[in-house]
């Protein structure tokens, strides 16, 4: 069977269950295809091909013996390179972790392996997940499969690109301010940021710990749910993780109330994007959803709150990189102080340094009350506004990104323009809520557009239901032949 | 607003090369201008902690830890099972 690599995880599972293919055959097909296409896509920092083939053989052996198998047994998955993998290099896209080989697995990795998944490799990302285009990687810039002169979004750039280019059916990303949903949107795939606490963060290299969340990326809603199901739930290694029981989703929005917040449809959103989103809302309305207007008045301030909180936490989290215990060590060993400074200055890229500096600034004496404290108070207000709005409806629909994918280099020298693009996604992280990108067509440059469905805490099944209904109604999402 | 970028860098244990100082300063100033967009009438009394989002700690139990050699494998300079750093006392 040719092109096994291009199947969805669901299709692979069917064939495996019927014993029409083996996991090794699938894995070989995936590896060959990555070797053919990845020079152009640049989705991977590290390949895990030898291990992957062994994992696949292990899944086949279990199947042959009739042993109990996980749902993902024999199915290839890619991991963003900020999730620790035992004995497999984990860089977080940074020079400072360029040679870091973790002695342990992140909980999500343990869960995937226990399920029998095949770990194909570690994907390209913005350094420490700080970026919206993938251009802040210390290694390479992943490409958008729909137009390789454009960015795939970020920071889970490689995870989005590898799924969109049909190199693998499934990938994990992490989302602190939109880093799963935005690259999913820009590459035309599904990506879900679960509720804060739904998935363990143990072994995820921290950026903003109170906002970070790992989540699934795939080309179909069913595949997205399949991966989410495998990773969610309480983990004693992450005190913020919650007892979470995965609930099955449906495919009908009949009788559902969907909120449209006017604050998300302002001038900053391109006309083409708005047009596609209104059309998608119309489609859901035709399927029986009731559309109600809701208001989230503090949306304008969300970017400030997000960047203050995220960078404050980052400046503290990244304090551990000192060139002593692990990672890159600086050239100046003339004193301990100089070792710290040279390790950090030579090891961190400019964007990371900028965010550390901003975090240091907003936490520094005399500025704490004006910035950090205010941002945390604003976070409470934003949470309350979402809570109130979500009393009037079952879920909220917004644009996911103000524009479609831009050209590589177009915004890379203007951090403020780059940061401003996160306006539609950061609010969710601030409020700790789940959200999903649903592809909804293409703009005049043939680049994907997506809308965001967000909901109450732990309402992932509602979001998946809405996404599934839309996917069925439009006859599935377009896939780029690559 | 003028940012003392050198002081910030010192606090963050970073050193900014001389030819980059101006660029860092001007980008930081526009970033700070952007994040200054916060409401004036915000109620700043009350706790910063979200009472609805509690954490559950695991039991404090003795468990096997990582072997020392595995932990040291990533350290840049080691000797005799220890991490080496520049001399801190004369």
Coordinates of C-alpha atoms in Angstrom, one line a residue:
Chain A
X1 CA 0.0 0.0 0.0
X2 CA 1.6 3.3 -1.0
X3 CA 1.3 6.6 0.9
X4 CA 0.6 5.0 4.2
X5 CA 2.2 8.1 5.8
X6 CA -0.6 10.3 4.5
X7 CA -3.4 8.4 6.4
X8 CA -5.1 9.8 9.4
X9 CA -4.5 8.1 12.8
X10 CA -8.0 6.7 12.6
X11 CA -7.4 5.2 9.2
X12 CA -4.1 3.7 10.4
X13 CA -5.8 2.3 13.4
X14 CA -8.4 0.6 11.3
X15 CA -5.8 -1.0 9.0
X16 CA -3.8 -2.1 12.0
X17 CA -6.8 -3.6 13.7
X18 CA -7.8 -5.5 10.5
X19 CA -4.1 -6.6 10.3
X20 CA -3.9 -5.2 6.7
X21 CA -0.7 -3.4 7.6
X22 CA 1.9 -3.5 10.3
X23 CA 3.1 -0.6 12.5
X24 CA 6.6 -1.2 11.0
X25 CA 5.3 -0.7 7.5
X26 CA 3.5 2.5 8.5
X27 CA 6.6 3.8 10.4
X28 CA 8.9 3.0 7.4
X29 CA 6.6 4.8 5.1
X30 CA 6.5 7.8 7.4
X31 CA 10.3 7.8 7.7
X32 CA 10.9 7.6 4.0
X33 CA 8.5 10.4 3.4
X34 CA 10.1 12.6 6.0
X35 CA 13.5 12.0 4.4
X36 CA 12.0 13.0 1.1
X37 CA 10.2 16.2 2.3
X38 CA 11.8 17.5 5.4
X39 CA 14.7 19.4 3.7
X40 CA 12.0 21.7 2.5
X41 CA 9.6 21.7 5.5
X42 CA 12.3 21.6 8.2
X43 CA 9.8 20.4 10.8
X44 CA 12.3 18.4 12.9
X45 CA 15.2 19.3 15.1
X46 CA 15.9 15.7 16.0
X47 CA 14.7 12.5 14.3
X48 CA 14.0 9.4 16.4
X49 CA 13.9 6.9 13.5
X50 CA 15.8 3.9 15.0
X51 CA 13.8 4.0 18.3
X52 CA 10.6 4.6 16.3
X53 CA 11.1 1.4 14.3
X54 CA 11.7 -0.5 17.5
X55 CA 8.6 1.0 19.1
X56 CA 6.6 0.0 16.0
X57 CA 8.0 -3.5 16.1
X58 CA 7.1 -3.7 19.8
X59 CA 3.5 -2.7 19.0
X60 CA 3.3 -5.3 16.2
X61 CA 4.6 -8.0 18.5
X62 CA 2.0 -7.2 21.1
X63 CA -0.7 -7.2 18.5
X64 CA 0.5 -10.6 17.2
X65 CA 0.4 -12.0 20.7
X66 CA -3.1 -10.7 21.2
X67 CA -2.1 -8.5 24.1
X68 CA -4.1 -5.5 25.3
X69 CA -3.2 -2.5 23.1
X70 CA -3.6 1.2 23.6
X71 CA -5.6 3.2 21.0
X72 CA -2.4 4.7 19.6
X73 CA -0.5 1.4 19.3
X74 CA 1.7 1.6 16.3
X75 CA 0.6 5.1 15.3
X76 CA 3.4 7.7 14.6
X77 CA 3.4 10.9 16.8
X78 CA 5.7 13.9 16.7
X79 CA 6.6 15.9 19.8
X80 CA 7.4 19.5 20.1
X81 CA 11.0 19.8 21.2
X82 CA 10.2 21.3 24.6
X83 CA 8.9 18.0 26.0
X84 CA 11.5 15.9 27.8
X85 CA 12.3 12.6 26.2
X86 CA 14.5 10.1 28.0
X87 CA 17.9 9.6 26.2
X88 CA 16.6 11.7 23.3
X89 CA 18.0 15.2 22.9
X90 CA 15.5 17.9 23.9
X91 CA 16.5 21.5 22.9
X92 CA 13.4 23.7 23.4
X93 CA 14.7 25.3 20.2
X94 CA 17.5 26.9 22.1
X95 CA 21.3 26.8 21.8
X96 CA 21.4 26.8 25.6
X97 CA 19.9 23.2 25.6
X98 CA 21.5 22.3 22.3
X99 CA 23.1 19.1 23.7
X100 CA 20.6 18.4 26.5
X101 CA 19.7 14.7 26.9
X102 CA 17.0 14.4 29.5
X103 CA 17.3 11.6 32.0
X104 CA 13.5 11.2 32.2
X105 CA 10.3 11.4 30.1
X106 CA 7.6 14.0 30.4
X107 CA 4.4 12.5 31.6
X108 CA 2.7 12.9 28.2
X109 CA 5.6 11.0 26.7
X110 CA 5.2 8.2 29.3
X111 CA 1.5 8.1 28.5
X112 CA 2.1 7.9 24.7
X113 CA 4.6 5.1 25.1
X114 CA 2.4 3.2 27.5
X115 CA -0.3 3.5 24.8
X116 CA 2.1 2.0 22.2
X117 CA 2.6 5.2 20.2
X118 CA 5.6 5.5 17.9
X119 CA 7.7 8.7 18.6
X120 CA 9.0 9.9 15.3
X121 CA 11.0 12.9 16.4
X122 CA 11.2 16.2 18.1
X123 CA 9.8 19.2 16.2
X124 CA 11.1 22.6 15.4
X125 CA 9.8 25.4 17.6
X126 CA 10.5 28.9 18.7
X127 CA 13.1 29.1 21.4
X128 CA 11.5 28.2 24.7
X129 CA 8.1 28.4 22.9
X130 CA 8.5 32.2 22.7
X131 CA 7.2 33.3 19.3
X132 CA 4.4 33.4 16.9
X133 CA 6.1 32.4 13.6
X134 CA 8.7 29.8 14.4
X135 CA 11.4 32.2 13.3
X136 CA 12.9 32.4 16.8
X137 CA 14.3 28.9 16.7
X138 CA 18.1 28.6 17.2
X139 CA 18.1 25.8 14.7
X140 CA 15.9 26.4 11.6
X141 CA 12.7 27.9 10.5
X142 CA 9.9 25.4 9.8
X143 CA 8.0 26.1 6.6
X144 CA 4.3 26.4 5.9
X145 CA 3.4 23.5 3.6
X146 CA 0.8 25.6 1.8
X147 CA 3.5 28.1 0.7
X148 CA 7.0 27.4 1.9
X149 CA 8.0 31.1 1.7
X150 CA 5.6 31.7 4.6
X151 CA 5.7 30.9 8.3
X152 CA 3.7 28.1 9.7
X153 CA 3.0 30.1 12.8
X154 CA 4.4 29.4 16.3
X155 CA 5.6 28.5 18.6
X156 CA 4.6 24.9 17.8
X157 CA 5.8 25.5 14.2
X158 CA 7.3 22.1 13.4
X159 CA 4.4 20.2 15.0
X160 CA 1.9 22.2 12.8
X161 CA 4.0 21.9 9.7
X162 CA 4.7 18.1 10.0
X163 CA 1.0 17.4 10.5
X164 CA -0.2 19.8 7.7
X165 CA 2.4 18.3 5.3
X166 CA 1.1 14.8 6.1
X167 CA 4.5 13.7 7.4
X168 CA 2.7 12.3 10.5
X169 CA -1.0 12.2 11.5
X170 CA -0.5 13.4 15.1
X171 CA 1.7 15.9 17.0
X172 CA 1.8 17.4 20.4
X173 CA 2.3 21.1 20.8
X174 CA 2.3 23.4 23.8
X175 CA 0.2 26.6 24.2
X176 CA 1.1 29.5 26.5
X177 CA -0.5 32.3 24.5
X178 CA -1.8 30.5 21.4
X179 CA 1.2 28.3 20.4
X180 CA -0.9 25.3 19.5
X181 CA -4.0 27.1 18.0
X182 CA -2.2 29.8 16.0
X183 CA 0.1 27.5 14.0
X184 CA -2.8 25.1 13.5
X185 CA -4.8 28.0 12.1
X186 CA -2.0 29.1 9.8
X187 CA -1.4 25.6 8.4
X188 CA -5.1 24.6 8.2
X189 CA -5.2 21.8 10.7
X190 CA -7.0 21.2 14.0
X191 CA -5.2 22.1 17.3
X192 CA -6.6 22.2 20.7
X193 CA -5.4 23.9 23.9
X194 CA -7.0 22.0 26.7
X195 CA -8.2 23.5 30.0
X196 CA -5.3 24.5 32.3
X197 CA -4.8 21.4 34.4
X198 CA -6.4 18.9 32.0
X199 CA -2.9 17.6 30.8
X200 CA 0.2 17.2 33.0
X201 CA 3.0 19.7 32.4
X202 CA 5.6 17.5 34.1
X203 CA 8.6 17.4 31.8
X204 CA 7.4 20.3 29.7
X205 CA 10.2 22.9 29.6
X206 CA 8.6 25.8 31.4
X207 CA 7.8 29.2 29.8
X208 CA 4.9 30.7 31.8
X209 CA 3.9 27.9 34.2
X210 CA 0.5 29.3 35.1
X211 CA -0.4 29.5 31.4
X212 CA 1.4 26.6 29.7
X213 CA -0.6 23.6 28.5
X214 CA 0.2 20.7 26.2
X215 CA -2.3 19.7 23.6
X216 CA -3.0 17.7 20.4
X217 CA -2.7 18.7 16.8
X218 CA -4.0 16.7 13.9
X219 CA -5.8 16.9 10.5
X220 CA -9.2 15.8 11.7
X221 CA -11.3 16.3 14.7
X222 CA -11.4 12.6 15.5
X223 CA -7.6 12.3 15.4
X224 CA -7.3 15.4 17.7
X225 CA -9.7 13.8 20.2
X226 CA -7.8 10.5 20.0
X227 CA -4.5 12.1 21.0
X228 CA -6.1 14.2 23.7
X229 CA -7.8 11.2 25.2
X230 CA -4.3 9.5 25.5
X231 CA -2.7 12.4 27.4
X232 CA -5.3 14.0 29.7
X233 CA -5.8 13.4 33.4
X234 CA -4.3 13.9 36.8
X235 CA -0.6 13.3 37.4
X236 CA 0.8 13.4 40.8
X237 CA 4.0 15.0 39.4
X238 CA 2.1 18.2 38.4
X239 CA 0.2 19.8 41.4
X240 CA -1.9 21.9 39.0
X241 CA -3.2 18.9 37.0
X242 CA -6.8 17.8 37.7
X243 CA -8.7 14.6 37.9
X244 CA -10.1 14.7 34.4
X245 CA -12.3 12.2 32.8
X246 CA -12.4 12.3 29.0
X247 CA -16.0 12.4 27.8
X248 CA -17.0 11.4 24.3
X249 CA -18.2 14.1 21.9
X250 CA -21.0 14.2 19.4
X251 CA -21.5 15.8 16.0
X252 CA -24.6 17.9 16.4
X253 CA -24.9 21.6 17.4
X254 CA -28.7 21.5 17.4
X255 CA -30.0 23.6 20.2
X256 CA -26.6 24.8 21.2
X257 CA -26.1 28.5 21.9
X258 CA -22.9 29.9 20.4
X259 CA -21.7 33.4 21.5
X260 CA -20.1 35.9 19.2
X261 CA -18.1 38.6 21.1
X262 CA -18.1 41.8 19.2
X263 CA -14.7 42.8 20.7
X264 CA -13.1 40.0 18.5
X265 CA -14.4 41.3 15.2
X266 CA -12.8 44.8 15.3
X267 CA -10.6 46.7 12.9
X268 CA -7.5 44.6 13.6
X269 CA -9.0 41.5 12.0
X270 CA -8.6 41.3 8.2
X271 CA -11.7 41.5 6.1
X272 CA -11.1 38.2 4.4
X273 CA -10.7 36.4 7.8
X274 CA -13.9 37.9 9.1
X275 CA -15.8 37.0 6.0
X276 CA -14.7 33.3 6.3
X277 CA -15.6 33.2 10.0
X278 CA -19.0 34.7 9.5
X279 CA -19.6 32.1 6.8
X280 CA -18.6 29.3 9.2
X281 CA -20.9 30.8 11.9
X282 CA -23.7 30.7 9.3
X283 CA -23.0 27.0 8.6
X284 CA -23.3 26.2 12.3
X285 CA -26.5 28.2 12.4
X286 CA -27.9 26.2 9.5
X287 CA -27.0 23.1 11.5
X288 CA -29.3 24.2 14.3
X289 CA -27.1 26.4 16.6
X290 CA -28.5 29.6 18.0
X291 CA -26.2 32.6 17.7
X292 CA -26.1 35.1 20.6
X293 CA -24.1 38.2 21.0
X294 CA -21.8 38.3 24.1
X295 CA -19.4 40.9 25.4
X296 CA -15.9 40.5 26.7
X297 CA -15.0 44.2 27.4
X298 CA -11.5 43.7 28.7
X299 CA -10.2 42.0 25.5
X300 CA -8.3 45.2 24.6
X301 CA -6.2 44.8 27.7
X302 CA -5.5 41.1 27.4
X303 CA -2.3 41.4 25.5
X304 CA -0.8 43.5 28.2
X305 CA -1.9 41.2 30.9
X306 CA -0.6 38.2 29.0
X307 CA 2.9 39.6 28.2
X308 CA 3.4 40.9 31.7
X309 CA 2.4 37.6 33.4
X310 CA 4.1 35.3 30.9
X311 CA 7.3 37.2 30.8
X312 CA 7.4 37.6 34.6
X313 CA 7.1 33.8 34.9
X314 CA 9.6 33.3 32.1
X315 CA 12.2 35.5 33.8
X316 CA 11.9 33.4 36.9
X317 CA 11.7 30.0 35.1
X318 CA 14.7 30.7 32.9
X319 CA 16.8 31.7 35.9
X320 CA 17.8 28.0 36.2
X321 CA 19.9 28.2 33.0
X322 CA 23.2 29.2 34.5
X323 CA 25.7 27.1 32.5
X324 CA 26.5 25.0 35.6
X325 CA 24.2 22.0 36.0
X326 CA 23.2 21.2 32.4
X327 CA 23.1 22.8 29.0
X328 CA 25.4 25.2 27.2
X329 CA 28.2 26.7 29.3
X330 CA 29.6 30.2 28.6
X331 CA 33.1 31.0 27.5
X332 CA 34.0 33.2 30.5
X333 CA 34.9 31.1 33.5
X334 CA 36.9 33.8 35.2
X335 CA 34.3 34.0 38.0
X336 CA 31.0 32.4 38.9
X337 CA 29.2 35.6 38.1
X338 CA 30.9 35.8 34.7
X339 CA 30.1 32.2 34.0
X340 CA 26.4 32.8 34.6
X341 CA 26.4 36.0 32.5
X342 CA 28.3 34.5 29.6
X343 CA 26.3 31.3 29.6
X344 CA 23.0 33.1 29.4
X345 CA 24.1 35.8 27.0
X346 CA 25.7 33.4 24.6
X347 CA 23.1 30.7 25.1
X348 CA 19.8 32.6 24.8
X349 CA 18.6 34.2 21.6
X350 CA 17.4 37.8 21.4
X351 CA 13.7 37.2 21.7
X352 CA 14.2 35.1 24.9
X353 CA 16.5 37.8 26.3
X354 CA 13.9 40.4 25.5
X355 CA 11.2 38.5 27.4
X356 CA 13.5 37.9 30.3
X357 CA 14.3 41.6 30.4
X358 CA 10.6 42.5 30.3
X359 CA 9.8 40.0 33.0
X360 CA 12.7 41.4 35.1
X361 CA 11.4 44.9 34.6
X362 CA 7.7 44.2 35.6
X363 CA 8.8 42.4 38.7
X364 CA 11.5 44.9 39.7
X365 CA 11.2 47.1 42.8
X366 CA 9.0 50.1 42.1
X367 CA 7.3 48.6 39.1
X368 CA 5.7 45.5 40.5
X369 CA 2.5 47.2 41.6
X370 CA 2.1 49.1 38.3
X371 CA 2.6 46.1 36.1
X372 CA 2.6 42.6 37.6
X373 CA 0.0 43.1 40.3
X374 CA -2.2 45.0 38.0
X375 CA -2.0 42.3 35.3
X376 CA -2.8 39.6 37.9
X377 CA -5.9 41.7 39.0
X378 CA -6.9 42.1 35.4
X379 CA -6.6 38.4 34.9
X380 CA -9.4 38.0 37.5
X381 CA -11.6 40.5 35.7
X382 CA -11.0 38.7 32.4
X383 CA -11.9 35.3 34.0
X384 CA -15.1 36.7 35.4
X385 CA -16.1 38.2 32.0
X386 CA -15.6 34.8 30.3
X387 CA -17.6 33.1 33.1
X388 CA -20.4 35.6 32.7
X389 CA -20.4 35.3 28.9
X390 CA -20.3 31.5 29.0
X391 CA -23.5 31.6 31.2
X392 CA -25.3 33.0 28.2
X393 CA -24.0 30.4 25.7
X394 CA -22.4 26.9 25.4
X395 CA -19.3 28.1 23.6
X396 CA -17.9 31.2 22.0
X397 CA -16.7 31.6 18.5
X398 CA -13.9 34.1 17.5
X399 CA -11.3 34.5 14.8
X400 CA -8.2 32.7 15.7
X401 CA -5.6 34.9 14.1
X402 CA -6.0 38.4 12.7
X403 CA -4.5 37.4 9.3
X404 CA -3.4 34.3 7.5
X405 CA 0.3 33.2 7.4
X406 CA 2.7 35.9 6.6
X407 CA 6.0 35.7 4.7
X408 CA 9.2 34.6 6.5
X409 CA 11.0 37.7 7.7
X410 CA 8.0 40.0 7.2
X411 CA 7.6 40.8 10.9
X412 CA 10.7 39.3 12.5
X413 CA 12.3 42.7 13.2
X414 CA 9.3 44.2 14.9
X415 CA 8.4 42.5 18.2
X416 CA 5.5 44.7 18.9
X417 CA 3.8 43.9 15.5
X418 CA 4.5 40.2 16.1
X419 CA 3.1 40.3 19.7
X420 CA 0.0 42.2 18.6
X421 CA -1.0 39.2 16.4
X422 CA -1.7 37.2 19.5
X423 CA -4.7 39.2 20.5
X424 CA -7.3 36.5 19.7
X425 CA -5.5 33.7 21.5
X426 CA -3.9 35.0 24.7
X427 CA -7.2 35.6 26.5
X428 CA -7.9 31.9 26.8
X429 CA -4.6 31.2 28.6
X430 CA -5.2 34.1 30.9
X431 CA -8.6 32.6 31.8
X432 CA -7.4 29.0 31.9
X433 CA -10.1 27.9 29.4
X434 CA -10.0 25.4 26.5
X435 CA -10.0 26.4 22.9
X436 CA -9.7 24.8 19.5
X437 CA -8.8 25.9 16.0
X438 CA -11.2 24.7 13.3
X439 CA -10.1 25.3 9.6
X440 CA -12.7 27.2 7.6
X441 CA -11.4 27.8 4.1
X442 CA -8.7 29.8 2.4
X443 CA -7.9 33.5 1.6
X444 CA -7.1 34.9 -1.8
X445 CA -3.5 33.8 -1.5
X446 CA -4.8 30.2 -0.9
X447 CA -3.6 30.3 2.7
X448 CA -5.7 28.6 5.4
X449 CA -8.2 30.5 7.7
X450 CA -9.4 29.1 11.0
X451 CA -11.9 30.0 13.7
X452 CA -11.6 29.5 17.4
X453 CA -14.2 27.7 19.5
X454 CA -13.7 28.3 23.2
X455 CA -15.7 27.1 26.2
X456 CA -16.0 26.6 29.9
X457 CA -13.4 24.8 31.9
X458 CA -13.2 21.1 31.1
X459 CA -15.7 21.5 28.2
X460 CA -13.4 19.9 25.6
X461 CA -16.1 17.5 24.5
X462 CA -18.4 20.5 23.6
X463 CA -15.6 22.1 21.6
X464 CA -14.9 18.8 19.8
X465 CA -18.7 18.4 19.1
X466 CA -18.9 21.8 17.5
X467 CA -15.7 21.2 15.5
X468 CA -16.9 17.8 14.4
X469 CA -20.3 19.1 13.3
X470 CA -18.5 21.8 11.2
X471 CA -16.1 19.3 9.7
X472 CA -18.9 16.9 8.7
X473 CA -21.0 19.7 7.2
X474 CA -18.2 21.0 5.0
X475 CA -17.2 17.5 4.0
X476 CA -13.8 17.4 5.8
X477 CA -10.8 19.8 5.8
X478 CA -8.5 20.3 2.9
X479 CA -5.2 18.5 3.0
X480 CA -2.1 19.7 1.3
X481 CA -0.5 17.1 -1.0
X482 CA 3.2 17.4 -0.4
Chain B
X1 CA 9.9 56.5 29.1
X2 CA 13.6 55.9 29.4
X3 CA 14.5 52.3 30.3
X4 CA 17.8 51.6 32.2
X5 CA 18.5 48.6 30.0
X6 CA 22.0 48.0 31.6
X7 CA 20.5 47.8 35.1
X8 CA 17.8 45.4 33.9
X9 CA 20.4 43.3 32.1
X10 CA 22.5 43.1 35.3
X11 CA 19.5 42.0 37.3
X12 CA 18.8 39.3 34.7
X13 CA 22.4 38.2 34.5
X14 CA 22.6 39.1 30.8
X15 CA 25.2 41.2 29.1
X16 CA 24.1 43.1 26.0
X17 CA 26.9 43.8 23.5
X18 CA 27.6 47.5 23.1
X19 CA 26.5 47.7 19.5
X20 CA 23.1 46.2 20.5
X21 CA 22.3 48.3 23.5
X22 CA 20.4 51.0 21.5
X23 CA 18.4 48.4 19.6
X24 CA 17.5 46.6 22.8
X25 CA 16.6 49.8 24.5
X26 CA 14.3 51.1 21.7
X27 CA 12.5 47.7 21.2
X28 CA 12.1 47.4 25.0
X29 CA 10.6 50.9 25.1
X30 CA 8.0 50.1 22.5
X31 CA 7.2 46.8 24.2
X32 CA 6.7 48.6 27.5
X33 CA 4.6 51.2 25.9
X34 CA 2.4 48.3 24.5
X35 CA 2.0 46.5 27.9
X36 CA 1.2 49.8 29.6
X37 CA -2.2 49.6 28.1
X38 CA -4.0 48.6 31.4
X39 CA -7.2 49.9 32.8
X40 CA -6.9 52.8 35.3
X41 CA -10.0 51.9 37.4
X42 CA -8.9 48.4 38.3
X43 CA -9.6 47.2 41.8
X44 CA -6.2 46.1 43.1
X45 CA -7.3 45.0 46.5
X46 CA -7.7 41.3 47.3
X47 CA -5.6 38.2 46.7
X48 CA -3.6 37.5 43.6
X49 CA -4.4 33.8 44.0
X50 CA -7.4 32.3 42.3
X51 CA -9.4 30.5 45.1
X52 CA -11.2 28.3 42.5
X53 CA -8.0 26.9 41.2
X54 CA -6.5 24.9 44.0
X55 CA -3.5 22.7 43.8
X56 CA -3.2 19.2 45.1
X57 CA 0.2 18.2 46.4
X58 CA 1.4 14.6 46.4
X59 CA 2.2 12.9 49.6
X60 CA 5.7 13.6 50.9
X61 CA 7.1 10.1 50.6
X62 CA 10.6 8.7 50.3
X63 CA 11.1 7.5 46.7
X64 CA 14.1 6.4 44.7
X65 CA 15.8 9.4 43.1
X66 CA 17.9 9.6 39.9
X67 CA 21.3 8.0 40.0
X68 CA 24.0 10.6 40.4
X69 CA 25.9 9.7 37.2
X70 CA 22.7 10.1 35.2
X71 CA 22.1 13.6 36.7
X72 CA 25.7 14.6 36.1
X73 CA 25.7 13.4 32.5
X74 CA 24.5 16.8 31.3
X75 CA 26.7 18.9 33.5
X76 CA 29.4 20.7 31.4
X77 CA 32.2 20.2 34.0
X78 CA 32.4 17.5 36.6
X79 CA 35.0 15.7 38.6
X80 CA 34.8 13.1 41.3
X81 CA 31.0 13.0 41.2
X82 CA 30.7 16.8 41.7
X83 CA 29.9 19.7 39.4
X84 CA 32.8 22.1 38.9
X85 CA 32.4 25.8 39.1
X86 CA 35.0 28.7 39.2
X87 CA 36.5 29.3 42.6
X88 CA 34.1 31.4 44.8
X89 CA 36.3 31.9 47.9
X90 CA 39.8 33.1 48.0

